[in-house]
Short mmCIF file of C-alpha atoms in Angstrom, two decimals:
data_model
loop_
_atom_site.label_atom_id
_atom_site.label_comp_id
_atom_site.label_asym_id
_atom_site.label_seq_id
_atom_site.Cartn_x
_atom_site.Cartn_y
_atom_site.Cartn_z
CA UNK A 1 0.00 0.00 0.00
CA UNK A 2 2.84 2.40 0.87
CA UNK A 3 4.45 1.65 -2.49
CA UNK A 4 1.22 2.42 -4.29
CA UNK A 5 0.80 5.71 -2.42
CA UNK A 6 4.36 6.80 -3.13
CA UNK A 7 3.94 6.13 -6.88
CA UNK A 8 0.73 8.11 -7.00
CA UNK A 9 2.26 10.95 -5.00
CA UNK A 10 5.11 11.19 -7.54
CA UNK A 11 2.66 12.12 -10.31
CA UNK A 12 2.32 15.75 -11.27
CA UNK A 13 -1.02 17.54 -10.99
CA UNK A 14 -1.42 17.42 -14.80
CA UNK A 15 -0.74 13.67 -14.88
CA UNK A 16 -3.26 13.06 -12.10
CA UNK A 17 -5.81 15.14 -14.01
CA UNK A 18 -5.30 13.03 -17.14
CA UNK A 19 -5.66 9.83 -15.14
CA UNK A 20 -8.87 11.19 -13.65
CA UNK A 21 -10.20 11.95 -17.11
CA UNK A 22 -9.43 8.41 -18.28
CA UNK A 23 -11.25 6.99 -15.29
CA UNK A 24 -14.34 9.16 -15.46
CA UNK A 25 -14.88 9.60 -19.20
CA UNK A 26 -17.20 7.02 -20.74
CA UNK A 27 -16.40 4.27 -18.25
CA UNK A 28 -18.60 1.19 -18.82
CA UNK A 29 -20.65 0.56 -15.72
CA UNK A 30 -20.18 -3.22 -15.95
CA UNK A 31 -16.43 -3.02 -15.39
CA UNK A 32 -15.09 -2.98 -11.85
CA UNK A 33 -12.32 -0.55 -10.83
CA UNK A 34 -8.80 -1.91 -11.13
CA UNK A 35 -6.76 -2.16 -7.94
CA UNK A 36 -3.42 -3.04 -9.55
CA UNK A 37 -0.43 -0.79 -8.98
CA UNK A 38 0.35 1.50 -11.88
CA UNK A 39 2.18 4.70 -12.68
CA UNK A 40 2.33 7.12 -15.59
CA UNK A 41 5.72 7.79 -17.16
CA UNK A 42 6.89 9.84 -20.18
CA UNK A 43 7.16 8.07 -23.55
CA UNK A 44 10.91 8.10 -24.41
CA UNK A 45 10.36 8.23 -28.19
CA UNK A 46 7.53 10.78 -27.87
CA UNK A 47 5.57 8.71 -30.38
CA UNK A 48 2.59 8.09 -28.10
CA UNK A 49 0.32 10.26 -25.98
CA UNK A 50 0.81 8.38 -22.72
CA UNK A 51 2.82 5.53 -21.33
CA UNK A 52 1.69 3.44 -18.35
CA UNK A 53 3.27 0.67 -16.34
CA UNK A 54 0.55 -1.78 -15.30
CA UNK A 55 1.16 -4.56 -12.79
CA UNK A 56 -0.48 -7.88 -13.68
CA UNK A 57 -1.13 -10.90 -11.48
CA UNK A 58 1.31 -13.32 -13.13
CA UNK A 59 3.26 -11.49 -15.84
CA UNK A 60 4.63 -8.68 -13.67
CA UNK A 61 4.85 -5.10 -14.94
CA UNK A 62 3.69 -4.47 -18.50
CA UNK A 63 4.60 -1.22 -20.25
CA UNK A 64 1.65 0.17 -22.18
CA UNK A 65 1.89 2.93 -24.82
CA UNK A 66 -1.27 4.81 -25.80
CA UNK A 67 -1.36 6.36 -29.28
CA UNK A 68 -4.48 8.48 -29.68
CA UNK A 69 -7.02 10.12 -27.41
CA UNK A 70 -8.63 7.55 -25.12
CA UNK A 71 -11.11 10.08 -23.80
CA UNK A 72 -12.76 9.80 -27.25
CA UNK A 73 -12.83 6.01 -27.28
CA UNK A 74 -16.64 5.90 -27.60
CA UNK A 75 -16.22 7.59 -30.99
CA UNK A 76 -13.10 5.70 -32.05
CA UNK A 77 -12.01 2.20 -32.92
CA UNK A 78 -9.64 0.92 -30.21
CA UNK A 79 -6.82 -1.41 -31.22
CA UNK A 80 -4.71 -3.56 -28.88
CA UNK A 81 -1.32 -4.47 -30.39
CA UNK A 82 1.45 -6.88 -29.39
CA UNK A 83 4.85 -6.98 -31.11
CA UNK A 84 6.98 -9.87 -32.40
CA UNK A 85 10.34 -11.30 -31.30
CA UNK A 86 13.30 -8.93 -31.43
CA UNK A 87 11.16 -5.77 -31.47
CA UNK A 88 8.97 -3.75 -29.16
CA UNK A 89 5.99 -1.44 -29.54
CA UNK A 90 7.97 0.76 -31.96
CA UNK A 91 7.40 -1.71 -34.81
CA UNK A 92 3.64 -1.29 -34.40
CA UNK A 93 3.98 2.48 -34.09
CA UNK A 94 5.92 2.53 -37.38
CA UNK A 95 3.10 0.63 -39.10
CA UNK A 96 0.41 2.91 -37.65
CA UNK A 97 2.38 5.99 -38.72
CA UNK A 98 2.73 4.80 -42.32
CA UNK A 99 0.86 6.98 -44.88
CA UNK A 100 -1.47 4.10 -45.76
CA UNK A 101 -2.80 4.10 -42.19
CA UNK A 102 -3.38 7.86 -41.91
CA UNK A 103 -7.18 7.83 -42.16
CA UNK A 104 -7.55 4.85 -39.83
CA UNK A 105 -5.14 6.47 -37.37
CA UNK A 106 -7.22 9.68 -37.27
CA UNK A 107 -10.29 7.72 -36.18
CA UNK A 108 -8.68 5.23 -33.81
CA UNK A 109 -6.82 4.75 -30.55
CA UNK A 110 -3.96 2.27 -30.35
CA UNK A 111 -2.87 0.50 -27.16
CA UNK A 112 0.65 -0.82 -27.79
CA UNK A 113 1.96 -3.50 -25.42
CA UNK A 114 5.62 -4.08 -24.62
CA UNK A 115 6.27 -7.69 -23.58
CA UNK A 116 7.99 -7.70 -20.13
CA UNK A 117 11.58 -6.49 -20.39
CA UNK A 118 11.17 -5.12 -23.94
CA UNK A 119 10.74 -1.46 -23.17
CA UNK A 120 13.59 0.68 -24.46
CA UNK A 121 16.76 0.64 -22.33
CA UNK A 122 15.24 -1.95 -20.01
CA UNK A 123 17.52 -3.55 -17.40
CA UNK A 124 17.91 -7.33 -17.23
CA UNK A 125 14.90 -9.05 -15.78
CA UNK A 126 15.98 -10.48 -12.40
CA UNK A 127 16.87 -14.15 -12.05
CA UNK A 128 13.98 -14.53 -9.62
CA UNK A 129 11.52 -13.46 -12.30
CA UNK A 130 9.94 -16.34 -14.20
CA UNK A 131 9.23 -15.17 -17.72
CA UNK A 132 5.55 -15.90 -18.46
CA UNK A 133 4.38 -18.31 -21.11
CA UNK A 134 2.53 -17.02 -24.16
CA UNK A 135 -0.68 -18.36 -22.60
CA UNK A 136 -0.13 -16.42 -19.38
CA UNK A 137 0.71 -13.22 -21.23
CA UNK A 138 -2.45 -13.53 -23.31
CA UNK A 139 -4.67 -14.10 -20.31
CA UNK A 140 -3.12 -11.17 -18.40
CA UNK A 141 -3.71 -8.63 -21.19
CA UNK A 142 -7.25 -8.15 -19.92
CA UNK A 143 -5.72 -6.33 -16.95
CA UNK A 144 -4.58 -3.59 -19.33
CA UNK A 145 -8.05 -3.29 -20.85
CA UNK A 146 -9.59 -3.10 -17.39
CA UNK A 147 -7.10 -0.48 -16.23
CA UNK A 148 -7.76 1.77 -19.23
CA UNK A 149 -11.50 1.06 -18.96
CA UNK A 150 -11.67 -0.24 -22.51
CA UNK A 151 -14.82 -2.26 -22.99
CA UNK A 152 -13.67 -3.99 -26.17
CA UNK A 153 -10.93 -3.66 -28.80
CA UNK A 154 -9.64 -5.10 -32.06
CA UNK A 155 -6.40 -7.03 -31.59
CA UNK A 156 -3.41 -6.69 -33.94
CA UNK A 157 -0.47 -9.01 -33.30
CA UNK A 158 2.60 -10.05 -35.25
CA UNK A 159 4.42 -13.38 -34.92
CA UNK A 160 4.78 -14.26 -31.26
CA UNK A 161 2.60 -11.26 -30.43
CA UNK A 162 -0.17 -12.65 -32.66
CA UNK A 163 0.01 -15.93 -30.74
CA UNK A 164 -0.36 -14.00 -27.47
CA UNK A 165 -3.35 -11.99 -28.72
CA UNK A 166 -5.06 -15.11 -30.06
CA UNK A 167 -4.83 -16.65 -26.59
CA UNK A 168 -6.27 -13.44 -25.15
CA UNK A 169 -9.20 -13.69 -27.56
CA UNK A 170 -9.84 -17.29 -26.54
CA UNK A 171 -9.67 -16.47 -22.82
CA UNK A 172 -11.67 -13.22 -23.02
CA UNK A 173 -13.85 -13.41 -26.15
CA UNK A 174 -16.19 -10.62 -25.06
CA UNK A 175 -13.35 -8.09 -24.86
CA UNK A 176 -12.00 -8.47 -28.41
CA UNK A 177 -14.22 -7.71 -31.39
CA UNK A 178 -11.77 -9.30 -33.81
CA UNK A 179 -8.23 -10.60 -34.17
CA UNK A 180 -5.79 -9.48 -36.88
CA UNK A 181 -3.03 -12.11 -36.72
CA UNK A 182 0.12 -11.52 -38.78
CA UNK A 183 2.29 -14.62 -39.32
CA UNK A 184 0.61 -16.42 -36.44
CA UNK A 185 1.66 -20.03 -35.82
CA UNK A 186 -0.91 -22.15 -34.01
CA UNK A 187 1.15 -25.34 -33.65
CA UNK A 188 3.91 -26.06 -31.17
CA UNK A 189 7.51 -25.33 -32.02
CA UNK A 190 8.32 -27.18 -35.23
CA UNK A 191 11.24 -29.47 -35.94
CA UNK A 192 12.82 -26.66 -37.95
CA UNK A 193 12.60 -24.32 -34.95
CA UNK A 194 14.18 -26.94 -32.70
CA UNK A 195 16.91 -27.55 -35.30
CA UNK A 196 17.78 -23.88 -35.48
CA UNK A 197 17.77 -23.52 -31.70
CA UNK A 198 20.53 -26.16 -31.51
CA UNK A 199 22.84 -23.61 -33.11
CA UNK A 200 21.41 -20.72 -31.10
CA UNK A 201 21.57 -21.64 -27.45
CA UNK A 202 20.24 -18.22 -26.44
CA UNK A 203 22.76 -17.87 -23.65
CA UNK A 204 25.18 -15.12 -22.69
CA UNK A 205 24.80 -11.37 -22.39
CA UNK A 206 24.87 -10.48 -26.10
CA UNK A 207 23.06 -11.69 -29.20
CA UNK A 208 25.35 -13.91 -31.25
CA UNK A 209 25.46 -13.87 -35.04
CA UNK A 210 23.47 -17.11 -35.32
CA UNK A 211 20.83 -15.77 -32.94
CA UNK A 212 20.56 -12.55 -34.91
CA UNK A 213 20.19 -14.49 -38.16
CA UNK A 214 17.46 -16.63 -36.60
CA UNK A 215 15.48 -13.52 -35.67
CA UNK A 216 15.96 -12.08 -39.17
CA UNK A 217 14.74 -15.33 -40.71
CA UNK A 218 11.75 -15.35 -38.34
CA UNK A 219 10.72 -11.81 -39.25
CA UNK A 220 11.72 -11.34 -42.88
CA UNK A 221 12.14 -14.83 -44.31
CA UNK A 222 14.76 -13.38 -46.68
CA UNK A 223 17.50 -15.84 -45.78
CA UNK A 224 18.62 -19.30 -46.78
CA UNK A 225 20.13 -21.88 -44.47
CA UNK A 226 23.41 -23.41 -45.59
CA UNK A 227 23.91 -26.71 -43.67
CA UNK A 228 27.52 -27.06 -44.74
CA UNK A 229 28.46 -23.83 -42.97
CA UNK A 230 25.88 -23.96 -40.18
CA UNK A 231 25.08 -20.35 -40.87
CA UNK A 232 22.39 -18.10 -42.34
CA UNK A 233 23.02 -15.88 -45.32
CA UNK A 234 20.90 -12.97 -46.46
CA UNK A 235 19.50 -13.25 -49.97
CA UNK A 236 18.61 -10.25 -52.09
CA UNK A 237 15.05 -10.94 -53.22
CA UNK A 238 13.26 -8.57 -55.56
CA UNK A 239 9.69 -7.64 -54.73
CA UNK A 240 6.90 -5.71 -56.40
CA UNK A 241 5.89 -4.31 -53.02
CA UNK A 242 9.30 -3.22 -51.77
CA UNK A 243 12.47 -2.30 -53.65
CA UNK A 244 15.73 -4.14 -52.84
CA UNK A 245 17.35 -0.97 -51.48
CA UNK A 246 14.40 -0.45 -49.18
CA UNK A 247 14.74 -4.03 -47.91
CA UNK A 248 18.40 -3.41 -47.18
CA UNK A 249 17.40 -0.34 -45.18
CA UNK A 250 14.78 -2.31 -43.23
CA UNK A 251 17.27 -5.06 -42.47
CA UNK A 252 19.92 -2.58 -41.32
CA UNK A 253 17.40 -0.79 -39.13
CA UNK A 254 16.27 -4.06 -37.60
CA UNK A 255 19.85 -5.09 -36.82
CA UNK A 256 20.48 -1.67 -35.29
CA UNK A 257 17.47 -1.98 -32.99
CA UNK A 258 18.49 -5.48 -31.94
CA UNK A 259 21.91 -4.26 -30.91
CA UNK A 260 20.73 -0.86 -29.73
CA UNK A 261 18.29 -0.05 -26.95
CA UNK A 262 16.66 -3.48 -26.62
CA UNK A 263 17.93 -5.73 -23.84
CA UNK A 264 19.42 -8.94 -25.40
CA UNK A 265 18.97 -10.94 -22.18
CA UNK A 266 15.24 -10.21 -22.13
CA UNK A 267 14.89 -10.86 -25.88
CA UNK A 268 16.25 -14.36 -25.32
CA UNK A 269 13.68 -15.01 -22.58
CA UNK A 270 10.89 -14.12 -25.01
CA UNK A 271 12.42 -16.33 -27.71
CA UNK A 272 12.53 -19.29 -25.33
CA UNK A 273 8.88 -18.73 -24.40
CA UNK A 274 8.01 -18.72 -28.11
CA UNK A 275 9.98 -21.88 -28.86
CA UNK A 276 8.35 -23.63 -25.88
CA UNK A 277 4.83 -22.54 -26.83
CA UNK A 278 1.89 -24.92 -26.56
CA UNK A 279 -0.64 -25.66 -29.30
CA UNK A 280 -3.05 -22.81 -30.04
CA UNK A 281 -6.53 -24.24 -30.61
CA UNK A 282 -8.43 -21.61 -32.58
CA UNK A 283 -11.38 -23.81 -33.55
CA UNK A 284 -14.45 -22.35 -31.92
CA UNK A 285 -12.81 -18.94 -31.39
CA UNK A 286 -15.64 -16.42 -31.01
CA UNK A 287 -13.92 -13.25 -32.31
CA UNK A 288 -13.61 -13.04 -36.09
CA UNK A 289 -10.08 -13.57 -37.40
CA UNK A 290 -8.05 -11.99 -40.21
CA UNK A 291 -4.92 -14.01 -40.98
CA UNK A 292 -2.15 -12.11 -42.78
CA UNK A 293 1.09 -13.47 -44.22
CA UNK A 294 3.49 -13.02 -47.13
CA UNK A 295 4.68 -15.64 -49.58
CA UNK A 296 8.27 -15.15 -48.40
CA UNK A 297 7.42 -15.63 -44.74
CA UNK A 298 8.81 -18.86 -43.23
CA UNK A 299 5.34 -19.46 -41.76
CA UNK A 300 3.34 -18.93 -44.94
CA UNK A 301 2.43 -22.60 -45.47
CA UNK A 302 1.62 -23.04 -41.77
CA UNK A 303 -0.83 -20.15 -41.89
CA UNK A 304 -2.49 -21.49 -45.03
CA UNK A 305 -2.98 -24.80 -43.27
CA UNK A 306 -4.45 -23.01 -40.25
CA UNK A 307 -6.87 -21.14 -42.49
CA UNK A 308 -8.16 -24.39 -44.00
CA UNK A 309 -8.79 -25.83 -40.54
CA UNK A 310 -10.92 -22.93 -39.28
CA UNK A 311 -14.55 -21.96 -39.83
CA UNK A 312 -14.71 -19.98 -43.08
CA UNK A 313 -17.54 -17.85 -41.66
CA UNK A 314 -15.17 -16.60 -38.97
CA UNK A 315 -11.81 -16.33 -40.70
CA UNK A 316 -10.38 -14.45 -43.69
CA UNK A 317 -6.85 -14.65 -45.07
CA UNK A 318 -4.65 -12.11 -46.82
CA UNK A 319 -1.54 -13.48 -48.52
CA UNK A 320 0.75 -10.83 -50.02
CA UNK A 321 3.01 -11.88 -52.88
CA UNK A 322 6.80 -11.55 -52.69
CA UNK A 323 7.04 -10.14 -49.16
CA UNK A 324 7.99 -11.57 -45.78
CA UNK A 325 7.49 -8.71 -43.33
CA UNK A 326 4.06 -7.58 -44.51
CA UNK A 327 3.60 -4.71 -42.05
CA UNK A 328 6.80 -3.01 -43.22
CA UNK A 329 6.87 -4.09 -46.88
CA UNK A 330 3.18 -3.91 -47.84
CA UNK A 331 1.43 -1.54 -45.38
CA UNK A 332 -1.07 -0.33 -47.98
CA UNK A 333 -2.45 -3.82 -48.64
CA UNK A 334 -2.61 -4.55 -44.93
CA UNK A 335 -4.39 -1.25 -44.25
CA UNK A 336 -7.03 -1.99 -46.90
CA UNK A 337 -7.77 -5.43 -45.47
CA UNK A 338 -7.72 -4.06 -41.93
CA UNK A 339 -10.31 -1.43 -42.85
CA UNK A 340 -12.64 -3.98 -44.47
CA UNK A 341 -12.23 -6.31 -41.50
CA UNK A 342 -13.02 -3.56 -38.97
CA UNK A 343 -16.07 -2.44 -40.94
CA UNK A 344 -17.29 -6.03 -40.73
CA UNK A 345 -17.19 -5.56 -36.96
CA UNK A 346 -19.16 -2.30 -37.14
CA UNK A 347 -16.05 -0.10 -36.73
CA UNK A 348 -14.68 2.76 -38.88
CA UNK A 349 -17.90 2.87 -40.89
CA UNK A 350 -17.34 6.52 -41.87
CA UNK A 351 -14.40 5.51 -44.07
CA UNK A 352 -15.28 4.30 -47.58
CA UNK A 353 -14.05 0.83 -48.54
CA UNK A 354 -11.00 0.82 -50.81
CA UNK A 355 -11.92 1.97 -54.31
CA UNK A 356 -15.32 3.33 -53.27
CA UNK A 357 -16.07 7.04 -53.35
CA UNK A 358 -17.04 8.56 -49.99
CA UNK A 359 -20.76 9.24 -49.68
CA UNK A 360 -22.25 10.53 -46.45
CA UNK A 361 -25.78 11.32 -45.46
CA UNK A 362 -26.26 14.94 -44.42
CA UNK A 363 -28.29 13.70 -41.47
CA UNK A 364 -25.24 12.04 -39.90
CA UNK A 365 -22.01 13.67 -38.82
CA UNK A 366 -18.54 12.14 -39.18
CA UNK A 367 -18.45 11.39 -35.45
CA UNK A 368 -21.81 9.58 -35.65
CA UNK A 369 -20.48 7.44 -38.50
CA UNK A 370 -17.45 6.54 -36.41
CA UNK A 371 -19.43 5.38 -33.38
CA UNK A 372 -19.05 1.61 -33.04
CA UNK A 373 -21.99 -0.60 -33.86
CA UNK A 374 -21.95 -2.98 -30.88
CA UNK A 375 -25.05 -4.96 -31.70
CA UNK A 376 -22.84 -7.78 -32.96
CA UNK A 377 -21.02 -7.95 -29.63
CA UNK A 378 -22.95 -10.11 -27.18
CA UNK A 379 -22.26 -9.28 -23.56
CA UNK A 380 -24.34 -12.20 -22.36
CA UNK A 381 -23.64 -15.94 -22.71
CA UNK A 382 -26.48 -16.27 -25.23
CA UNK A 383 -25.65 -15.40 -28.82
CA UNK A 384 -28.85 -16.67 -30.38
CA UNK A 385 -30.15 -13.16 -31.04
CA UNK A 386 -26.93 -11.96 -32.69
CA UNK A 387 -27.17 -11.05 -36.39
CA UNK A 388 -25.17 -13.16 -38.85
CA UNK A 389 -21.47 -12.32 -39.10
CA UNK A 390 -20.28 -10.46 -42.16
CA UNK A 391 -17.84 -12.24 -44.48
CA UNK A 392 -15.09 -10.11 -46.06
#
């Protein structure tokens, strides 16, 4: 209790005022107040409006970055994002800030999650801290939604982050309207993953060359494995969506972030949790799902198989040709599919679908168009009265 009081006392009057606004503005009456310890801290990259540190029951402190005005969440689409291995919330911020996302960004709020220990310039997680499993992380994300008084959101996750968000959707189906899963693997760690991990023990204070190459392969898929040399080599692959020089820039930037302000010890803990993941059973998942992958992704065939196993009335797939990292290499195509998917959930209805001219009724304002249509979201166990789900 003393610790909680001291953290609150350290807040400035302006910070306490903002927290009060978040608590009192459009708070759903069905949600109970959150008693977890938290504090408000400045965003180091100044890319988000607020940054919070929220304490969860089993995953410890989670750093949360808010991009957008949460006091307007009743008139906005709220997204909950989780990043992939070897990155943090900045990868999602870069996607949201891309020109293709400008109109969606203007009408949305984004809640970016940093996996424990992945905030910028983070110290080593202590030896006494047991890094949570992907299942535990997914289940604990509801604490963030409760703290920010968000009734429901659309989840966007990439790679390991997509796996975490999918588990959140399964555990708390009434809190996520839909799931946008980029390069999400539902099966346990494959033989290929185990084979690669033999040459990347994920020990020591720094990231070795083989470990760095594994992360590049996981994210970009633009590498080939050469068994004779037990090494990875980058291949220059041309793409209609992204020029070779641009790919070189992306790769250099990714390497720089890996060896820059991200903690290598904590990255390795997240990698181990991903390699040791359990099966993700998405059959019967209540939130609608948009699966996204690129033909150069190492998980492309796995995602196609997952799509065939799921209910076609609940799942849609976007497969982008000649790219591996779809968020960075093909943001326009992802943004178009994201908009259509959200409109299927009754969100962002003021924006015209891609290729359709904007037409608005004079009787409705832009803000009224943006208000979420929540009739599809059942807050009771019975879903018999719900209208049929829209297929993209």
